[in-house]
Coordinates of C-alpha atoms and ligand atoms in Angstrom, one line a residue:
X23 CA -0.4 0.0 0.1
X24 CA 1.2 3.6 -0.8
X25 CA -0.4 7.1 0.4
X26 CA 0.0 10.6 0.6
X27 CA -0.7 13.2 3.2
X28 CA -2.6 15.9 2.2
X29 CA -2.6 19.0 3.5
X30 CA -4.8 22.2 3.5
X31 CA -3.3 24.8 6.0
X32 CA -5.5 27.7 6.7
X33 CA -3.9 30.6 8.8
X34 CA -6.0 29.4 11.3
X35 CA -6.9 25.7 10.4
X36 CA -5.6 22.9 9.7
X37 CA -7.2 20.6 7.6
X38 CA -5.9 17.0 6.0
X39 CA -6.5 13.5 4.9
X40 CA -4.3 10.5 4.6
X41 CA -5.1 9.1 1.0
X42 CA -4.3 5.8 -0.1
X43 CA -3.1 5.9 -3.9
X44 CA -4.2 3.2 -5.7
X45 CA -7.9 3.2 -4.3
X46 CA -8.0 7.3 -4.1
X47 CA -9.7 6.3 -0.7
X48 CA -9.2 8.4 2.1
X49 CA -7.8 6.2 4.9
X50 CA -8.5 9.1 8.0
X51 CA -9.4 12.6 7.4
X52 CA -9.6 15.6 10.3
X53 CA -9.2 19.4 10.8
X54 CA -7.9 21.2 13.7
X55 CA -9.7 25.1 14.4
X56 CA -9.4 27.9 15.5
X57 CA -5.5 27.6 15.6
X58 CA -3.6 30.2 17.9
X59 CA -7.1 31.3 19.3
X60 CA -7.8 30.4 23.2
X61 CA -9.8 27.4 22.7
X62 CA -9.4 25.8 19.7
X63 CA -10.7 22.2 18.9
X64 CA -10.1 19.4 16.6
X65 CA -11.7 15.8 14.8
X66 CA -9.9 13.3 13.9
X67 CA -12.0 10.7 11.5
X68 CA -10.7 7.3 10.8
X69 CA -12.9 4.8 9.4
X70 CA -15.8 5.2 11.7
X71 CA -14.6 6.5 14.4
X72 CA -15.0 9.9 14.9
X73 CA -12.5 11.7 17.1
X74 CA -13.3 15.5 19.0
X75 CA -10.8 17.2 21.0
X76 CA -11.4 20.8 22.7
X77 CA -8.1 22.2 23.8
X78 CA -5.7 24.9 23.2
X79 CA -3.6 25.3 19.8
X80 CA -0.8 27.5 19.8
X81 CA 0.4 27.3 16.3
X82 CA 0.7 24.6 13.2
X83 CA 3.5 23.2 14.8
X84 CA 1.5 22.0 17.3
X85 CA -1.4 21.3 15.4
X86 CA 1.0 18.6 13.8
X87 CA 1.5 16.9 17.2
X88 CA -1.6 17.0 17.7
X89 CA -2.6 15.2 14.4
X90 CA 0.5 12.5 14.7
X91 CA -0.9 11.8 19.0
X92 CA -4.5 11.3 16.7
X93 CA -3.2 9.1 14.5
X94 CA -1.0 7.0 17.6
X95 CA -4.1 6.7 19.4
X96 CA -6.8 5.8 16.9
X97 CA -5.0 4.6 14.4
X98 CA -4.8 4.3 11.3
X99 CA -1.1 3.4 11.6
X100 CA 0.9 5.9 9.4
X101 CA 3.8 3.7 10.0
X102 CA 1.9 1.4 8.1
X103 CA 0.1 3.3 5.6
X104 CA 3.1 3.4 2.9
X105 CA 3.5 7.5 3.5
X106 CA 5.4 8.2 0.0
X107 CA 4.9 12.1 0.2
X108 CA 3.2 15.1 1.8
X109 CA 1.4 16.8 -0.7
X110 CA 0.6 21.0 0.4
X111 CA -2.4 22.7 -1.2
X112 CA -0.9 26.3 -2.0
X113 CA -3.3 29.0 -3.3
X114 CA -0.9 31.2 -5.3
X115 CA 1.9 30.2 -7.5
X116 CA 1.6 33.3 -9.7
X117 CA 3.4 33.2 -13.2
X118 CA 5.9 31.0 -11.6
X119 CA 4.8 27.3 -11.3
X120 CA 3.1 25.2 -13.7
X121 CA 3.2 22.6 -12.1
X122 CA 3.4 20.5 -8.5
X123 CA 6.9 20.8 -7.0
X124 CA 8.7 19.4 -4.5
X125 CA 9.5 21.7 -2.0
X126 CA 12.8 22.3 -0.4
X127 CA 14.2 25.9 1.0
X128 CA 14.3 27.8 -2.4
X129 CA 10.8 26.9 -3.6
X130 CA 9.9 28.0 0.4
X131 CA 11.4 31.7 -0.3
X132 CA 9.2 31.6 -3.7
X133 CA 6.0 31.0 -1.9
X134 CA 6.8 33.5 0.4
X135 CA 7.8 36.1 -2.5
X136 CA 4.3 35.2 -3.9
X137 CA 2.3 36.5 -0.3
X138 CA 1.7 39.5 -1.2
X139 CA -0.7 38.3 -4.3
X140 CA -2.5 36.4 -1.8
X141 CA -2.0 37.4 1.7
X142 CA -4.9 35.7 3.1
X143 CA -3.3 32.2 1.6
X144 CA -0.2 31.7 1.0
X145 CA 1.5 33.0 4.6
X146 CA -0.9 30.2 6.5
X147 CA 0.0 27.8 3.7
X148 CA 3.9 28.3 4.3
X149 CA 3.2 27.6 7.9
X150 CA 1.6 24.4 7.4
X151 CA 5.0 23.8 4.9
X152 CA 7.3 24.6 7.8
X153 CA 5.4 22.8 10.7
X154 CA 4.6 19.7 8.5
X155 CA 8.3 19.3 7.2
X156 CA 9.3 19.3 11.0
X157 CA 6.6 16.3 12.1
X158 CA 7.5 14.4 9.1
X159 CA 11.3 15.1 8.5
X160 CA 12.0 12.3 6.2
X161 CA 9.6 12.4 3.4
X162 CA 9.4 14.9 0.4
X163 CA 6.8 17.5 0.6
X164 CA 5.3 18.5 -2.6
X165 CA 3.4 22.0 -3.1
X166 CA 0.3 21.6 -5.5
X167 CA -0.8 25.3 -6.7
X168 CA -4.6 26.4 -6.9
X169 CA -3.1 28.4 -9.9
X170 CA -1.0 26.1 -12.2
X171 CA -4.0 24.3 -13.9
X172 CA -4.7 28.0 -14.9
X173 CA -1.2 28.7 -16.5
X174 CA -2.7 27.3 -20.2
X175 CA -4.8 31.0 -20.0
X176 CA -4.2 32.8 -23.4
X177 CA -2.8 36.1 -22.7
X178 CA -6.3 37.6 -24.3
X179 CA -7.6 36.3 -20.8
X180 CA -5.5 36.7 -18.2
X181 CA -4.1 40.1 -19.3
X182 CA -6.2 43.0 -17.5
X183 CA -6.4 46.4 -19.5
X184 CA -4.5 48.8 -17.4
X185 CA -1.2 50.3 -18.0
X186 CA 1.1 47.5 -18.6
X187 CA 4.2 48.8 -16.9
X188 CA 2.2 49.0 -13.6
X189 CA 0.9 45.9 -14.0
X190 CA 4.1 44.2 -15.0
X191 CA 5.6 45.6 -12.2
X192 CA 3.8 44.5 -9.7
X193 CA 2.8 41.1 -11.2
X194 CA -1.1 41.8 -11.4
X195 CA -2.6 39.7 -14.3
X196 CA -5.6 37.0 -13.3
X197 CA -3.9 34.3 -12.5
X198 CA -6.9 32.5 -11.6
X199 CA -7.7 30.0 -8.4
X200 CA -9.3 26.2 -8.0
X201 CA -7.0 25.0 -10.7
X202 CA -6.9 21.4 -8.2
X203 CA -10.9 20.9 -8.4
X204 CA -11.1 22.4 -12.5
X205 CA -9.0 19.8 -13.5
X206 CA -10.2 16.8 -11.4
X207 CA -13.4 17.7 -12.7
X208 CA -13.0 18.7 -16.1
X209 CA -11.0 15.7 -16.7
X210 CA -13.5 13.4 -14.9
X211 CA -16.5 15.0 -17.1
X212 CA -14.4 14.0 -20.2
X213 CA -14.5 10.3 -18.9
X214 CA -18.2 10.2 -17.7
X215 CA -19.1 11.5 -21.6
X216 CA -16.4 8.7 -23.0
X217 CA -14.9 11.5 -25.2
X218 CA -11.4 11.8 -25.5
X219 CA -9.8 14.5 -23.6
X220 CA -8.4 16.7 -25.7
X221 CA -11.7 17.3 -27.7
X222 CA -13.9 18.4 -25.1
X223 CA -15.2 21.4 -24.0
X224 CA -16.5 21.7 -20.4
X225 CA -17.4 24.0 -18.5
X226 CA -17.1 23.7 -14.3
X227 CA -19.1 25.6 -11.9
X228 CA -17.1 25.2 -8.5
X229 CA -19.4 27.1 -5.9
X230 CA -17.9 25.8 -2.4
X231 CA -17.6 29.1 0.4
X232 CA -15.2 30.2 -2.5
X233 CA -16.6 29.8 -6.0
X234 CA -15.7 30.0 -9.6
X235 CA -16.2 28.7 -13.3
X236 CA -13.9 27.6 -15.2
X237 CA -14.1 27.0 -19.3
X238 CA -11.9 24.0 -20.1
X239 CA -10.7 22.9 -23.3
X240 CA -8.8 19.8 -24.8
X241 CA -7.9 19.5 -20.6
X242 CA -6.6 23.3 -20.6
X243 CA -8.0 26.0 -18.6
X244 CA -9.4 28.8 -21.3
X245 CA -11.2 31.0 -19.0
X246 CA -12.1 31.5 -15.2
X247 CA -13.7 34.0 -12.8
X248 CA -11.2 34.4 -10.0
X249 CA -8.5 36.6 -11.0
X250 CA -5.8 37.6 -9.4
X251 CA -6.7 37.2 -6.5
X252 CA -9.7 35.2 -5.6
X253 CA -11.9 37.9 -5.3
X254 CA -13.5 38.2 -8.8
X255 CA -16.0 36.5 -10.1
X256 CA -19.1 35.1 -8.6
X257 CA -21.3 35.6 -5.7
X258 CA -20.0 33.7 -2.7
X259 CA -20.3 32.5 1.4
X260 CA -18.3 36.0 2.5
X261 CA -16.6 37.3 -1.1
X262 CA -18.5 39.9 -3.4
X263 CA -17.3 38.3 -6.6
X264 CA -17.4 40.4 -9.2
X265 CA -18.0 44.1 -8.5
X266 CA -17.0 47.8 -10.4
X267 CA -13.7 48.7 -9.3
X268 CA -14.8 52.3 -8.7
X269 CA -16.9 51.3 -6.4
X270 CA -13.4 51.2 -4.1
X271 CA -12.5 54.6 -5.0
X272 CA -15.8 55.7 -4.7
X273 CA -16.2 54.3 -0.9
X274 CA -12.9 55.3 0.4
X275 CA -13.9 58.8 -0.9
X276 CA -16.8 59.3 0.5
X277 CA -17.2 57.0 3.5
X278 CA -13.6 57.6 4.2
X279 CA -13.5 53.5 4.2
X280 CA -9.2 52.8 4.1
X281 CA -7.9 50.1 2.2
X282 CA -8.2 47.2 5.2
X283 CA -11.7 48.4 5.9
X284 CA -12.3 47.5 1.9
X285 CA -10.3 44.4 2.0
X286 CA -12.7 43.5 4.9
X287 CA -15.6 44.6 3.1
X288 CA -15.4 42.8 0.0
X289 CA -13.8 39.7 1.4
X290 CA -15.6 38.8 4.7
X291 CA -19.0 40.6 4.4
X292 CA -19.9 40.2 1.4
X293 CA -21.5 37.6 -1.1
X294 CA -24.3 36.0 0.7
X295 CA -23.5 37.0 3.6
X296 CA -23.4 40.5 3.2
X297 CA -27.0 40.3 1.4
X298 CA -28.5 38.2 4.0
X299 CA -26.7 37.8 6.8
X300 CA -25.3 34.6 6.6
X301 CA -22.9 33.0 4.5
X302 CA -23.9 29.9 4.6
X303 CA -26.3 28.8 1.7
X304 CA -28.4 26.4 4.0
X305 CA -29.4 29.3 6.0
X306 CA -30.1 30.7 3.3
X307 CA -32.4 28.8 1.4
X308 CA -34.6 28.2 4.4
X309 CA -34.8 31.7 4.5
X310 CA -35.9 32.1 0.9
X311 CA -37.8 29.2 1.5
X312 CA -39.7 31.3 4.7
X313 CA -40.1 34.3 1.4
X314 CA -37.1 36.5 3.3
X315 CA -37.1 38.9 0.4
X316 CA -33.3 39.9 1.0
X317 CA -32.7 36.1 1.2
X318 CA -34.7 35.3 -2.2
X319 CA -32.7 38.1 -4.0
X320 CA -29.8 36.7 -2.9
X321 CA -30.3 33.5 -5.0
X322 CA -31.3 35.9 -7.6
X323 CA -28.3 37.8 -7.7
X324 CA -26.3 34.6 -7.5
X325 CA -27.6 32.9 -9.7
X326 CA -27.7 35.6 -12.5
X327 CA -24.0 35.7 -12.1
X328 CA -24.0 32.3 -12.9
X329 CA -25.8 32.5 -15.9
X330 CA -24.2 35.3 -17.0
X331 CA -20.4 33.4 -16.8
X332 CA -22.5 30.7 -18.5
X333 CA -23.3 32.6 -21.4
X334 CA -20.0 34.1 -21.5
X335 CA -18.2 30.5 -21.1
X336 CA -20.0 29.1 -23.7
X337 CA -19.1 32.2 -26.3
X338 CA -15.5 31.9 -25.2
X339 CA -15.6 27.8 -26.3
X340 CA -17.7 28.3 -29.4
X341 CA -20.3 25.9 -27.5
X342 CA -19.6 23.2 -24.5
X343 CA -19.8 19.1 -24.4
X344 CA -20.6 19.8 -20.7
X345 CA -21.8 21.8 -17.9
X346 CA -20.4 20.2 -14.6
X347 CA -21.6 21.2 -11.3
X348 CA -19.0 20.7 -8.1
X349 CA -18.3 21.7 -4.8
X350 CA -20.9 22.0 -1.7
X351 CA -23.8 24.4 -3.3
X352 CA -22.7 22.9 -6.6
X353 CA -23.2 19.1 -5.6
X354 CA -25.9 19.8 -3.1
X355 CA -28.2 22.7 -3.9
X356 CA -30.6 22.0 -6.7
X357 CA -32.5 25.1 -6.6
X358 CA -29.2 26.8 -7.5
X359 CA -28.8 24.7 -10.5
X360 CA -31.6 25.0 -11.9
X361 CA -32.2 28.3 -11.7
X362 CA -28.0 29.1 -13.2
X363 CA -29.8 26.9 -16.4
X364 CA -33.4 27.7 -16.9
X365 CA -34.5 29.0 -19.7
X366 CA -31.7 27.7 -21.9
X367 CA -33.4 25.6 -24.1
X368 CA -32.3 27.5 -27.2
X369 CA -28.6 27.0 -26.3
X370 CA -29.4 23.9 -26.1
X371 CA -29.4 23.3 -22.4
X372 CA -32.6 21.1 -20.8
X373 CA -32.5 20.1 -17.1
X374 CA -34.4 16.9 -15.9
X375 CA -35.8 18.4 -13.0
X376 CA -36.0 14.9 -11.5
X377 CA -32.5 14.3 -11.9
X378 CA -31.7 17.2 -10.6
X379 CA -33.1 17.0 -7.4
X380 CA -32.0 13.3 -6.1
X381 CA -29.8 10.5 -7.5
X382 CA -26.3 9.2 -6.5
X383 CA -24.2 12.2 -6.2
X384 CA -22.3 11.7 -9.6
X385 CA -24.8 12.0 -11.9
X386 CA -26.2 13.6 -14.9
X387 CA -29.0 15.9 -14.7
X388 CA -29.6 17.1 -18.4
X389 CA -32.5 15.3 -20.1
X390 CA -31.2 12.9 -22.7
X391 CA -31.9 14.9 -25.6
X392 CA -30.2 18.2 -24.1
X393 CA -27.5 18.7 -26.6
X394 CA -24.9 19.8 -23.5
X395 CA -24.8 17.3 -21.1
X396 CA -25.0 18.8 -17.5
X397 CA -23.3 16.4 -14.7
X398 CA -22.5 17.0 -10.7
X399 CA -19.4 15.4 -10.6
X400 CA -18.2 16.1 -6.1
X401 CA -14.8 17.1 -6.6
X402 CA -11.8 15.4 -5.2
X403 CA -9.7 17.7 -4.5
X404 CA -7.4 16.0 -1.3
X405 CA -7.3 12.9 -4.1
X406 CA -5.9 15.1 -6.8
X407 CA -3.1 16.7 -4.7
X408 CA -2.2 13.1 -3.9
X409 CA -2.3 12.0 -7.2
X410 CA -0.2 14.8 -8.4
X411 CA 2.2 14.7 -5.3
X412 CA 2.5 10.9 -6.3
X413 CA 3.5 11.3 -9.6
X414 CA 6.0 14.6 -8.9
X415 CA 8.3 12.1 -6.7
X416 CA 7.8 8.7 -8.8
X417 CA 5.0 6.6 -7.3
Ligands
ADP8 N1 -26.3 19.4 1.9 C1 -26.3 21.2 1.6 N2 -27.7 21.7 1.4 C2 -27.2 23.4 1.2 N3 -26.1 23.7 0.8 C3 -25.1 23.0 1.2 C4 -24.8 21.5 1.4 N4 -23.3 21.0 1.5 C5 -22.8 22.0 1.5 N5 -23.4 23.5 1.1 C6 -22.7 24.4 1.3 O1 -21.8 24.5 0.5 C7 -20.6 25.6 1.0 C8 -19.5 25.4 1.5 O2 -18.9 24.9 0.1 P1 -17.3 23.8 0.5 O3 -17.3 23.3 -0.9 O4 -17.6 22.5 1.5 O5 -16.7 24.6 0.5 P2 -15.1 25.4 1.0 O6 -14.9 25.9 0.0 O7 -14.7 25.8 2.4 O8 -14.3 23.7 0.6 C9 -22.0 26.1 2.2 O9 -22.5 27.7 1.7 C10 -22.8 25.4 2.3 O10 -23.4 25.8 3.2
UVW9 C1 -9.1 29.8 -3.7 C2 -9.8 30.4 -2.5 O1 -10.9 30.8 -3.1 O2 -10.2 28.9 -1.6 P1 -11.6 28.8 -1.3 O3 -12.8 28.4 -2.0 O4 -10.8 27.6 -0.4 O5 -11.6 29.4 0.0
MG10 MG1 -14.0 22.3 -0.6

């Protein structure tokens, strides 16, 4: 048996999964949350056995010590897991990384150098890498970048129409994110359609807390909705997605909002949260069903943005073979899928209401005569990270 330990480190959390390579199964998973706060919490899941803990975890290194102890106490045995690598999600790989790489001190320095482009993510990812290298000193550590899949974007898509010298000096361009998920899902779609990947055009809608769309042509990302940062594009849990950039200067001038307040506003107090008071789609659905108009409106805004994006990507691709929904909202919320695709018969997109409402987690939800097939494909970012990490170390 061989396996990869997958790490997704946030600023105050550490998510992990032990992935068996042959079967793709998650042998164990867990999360340490509120790292650095007075009361942290942790969960370790091994098979059917779930262990919860309330404790104080001061930093990511302590978090790893808890994780190793949890494996020691509750299993499975890491010694017997045939670990070949630790795979790390790194959000921002800039224009530098077009694939996964083995981490050494030089790579760490480059991830650090990219931190200004992803101040909420890369510093946290780096904390996770450093702590994991202490916890697993004998294993190769592999960085898998959210941005790497989008390195194939043509310049027409990644170049912003602002002063070239300013943009180039400050590395301002579209990078795109969620690449691991878009890559995994688009490859899976080609399998499901029984088409060669090279000849498959897919629109992937990754709708989680963060949300992004991707137009994939022949396995290559050709357009995506997030930008230089994971703030652009679709309406998200707490992030605004696209707004007129003039809104920022306006709010600075008329409301005196400073740069940190604007950052907070758009990243943490917008999206579903800003429109309804909750960033959790389940709350918004309940409120909308009860007739709360702000919640109804929020779903309208979210669906309108999705439809506009789908329409644009159909044009970018010159027509698509498939549209795939994935991540928490994409996989679970029939109402959002239906609203996003409503009335698109003329474009060859016909949803089957029953298939959309229920069925196995991976399923086709379009009618048999829909020219564009519509699918739900559960994303497996950890498996994709594990697979890429194993490939990089030659397993
Ligand atoms: N069964 C469900 N019904 C409605 N919404 C759900 C369901 N499961 C998850 N979600 C929503 O999915 C979002 C989180 O998606 P997820 O992919 O887990 O996010 P993350 O980006 O944090 O990985 C939340 O808005 C959550 O409410
Ligand atoms: C980059 C990004 O948006 O990630 P997440 O969806 O995990 O917040
Ligand atoms: Mg997720």
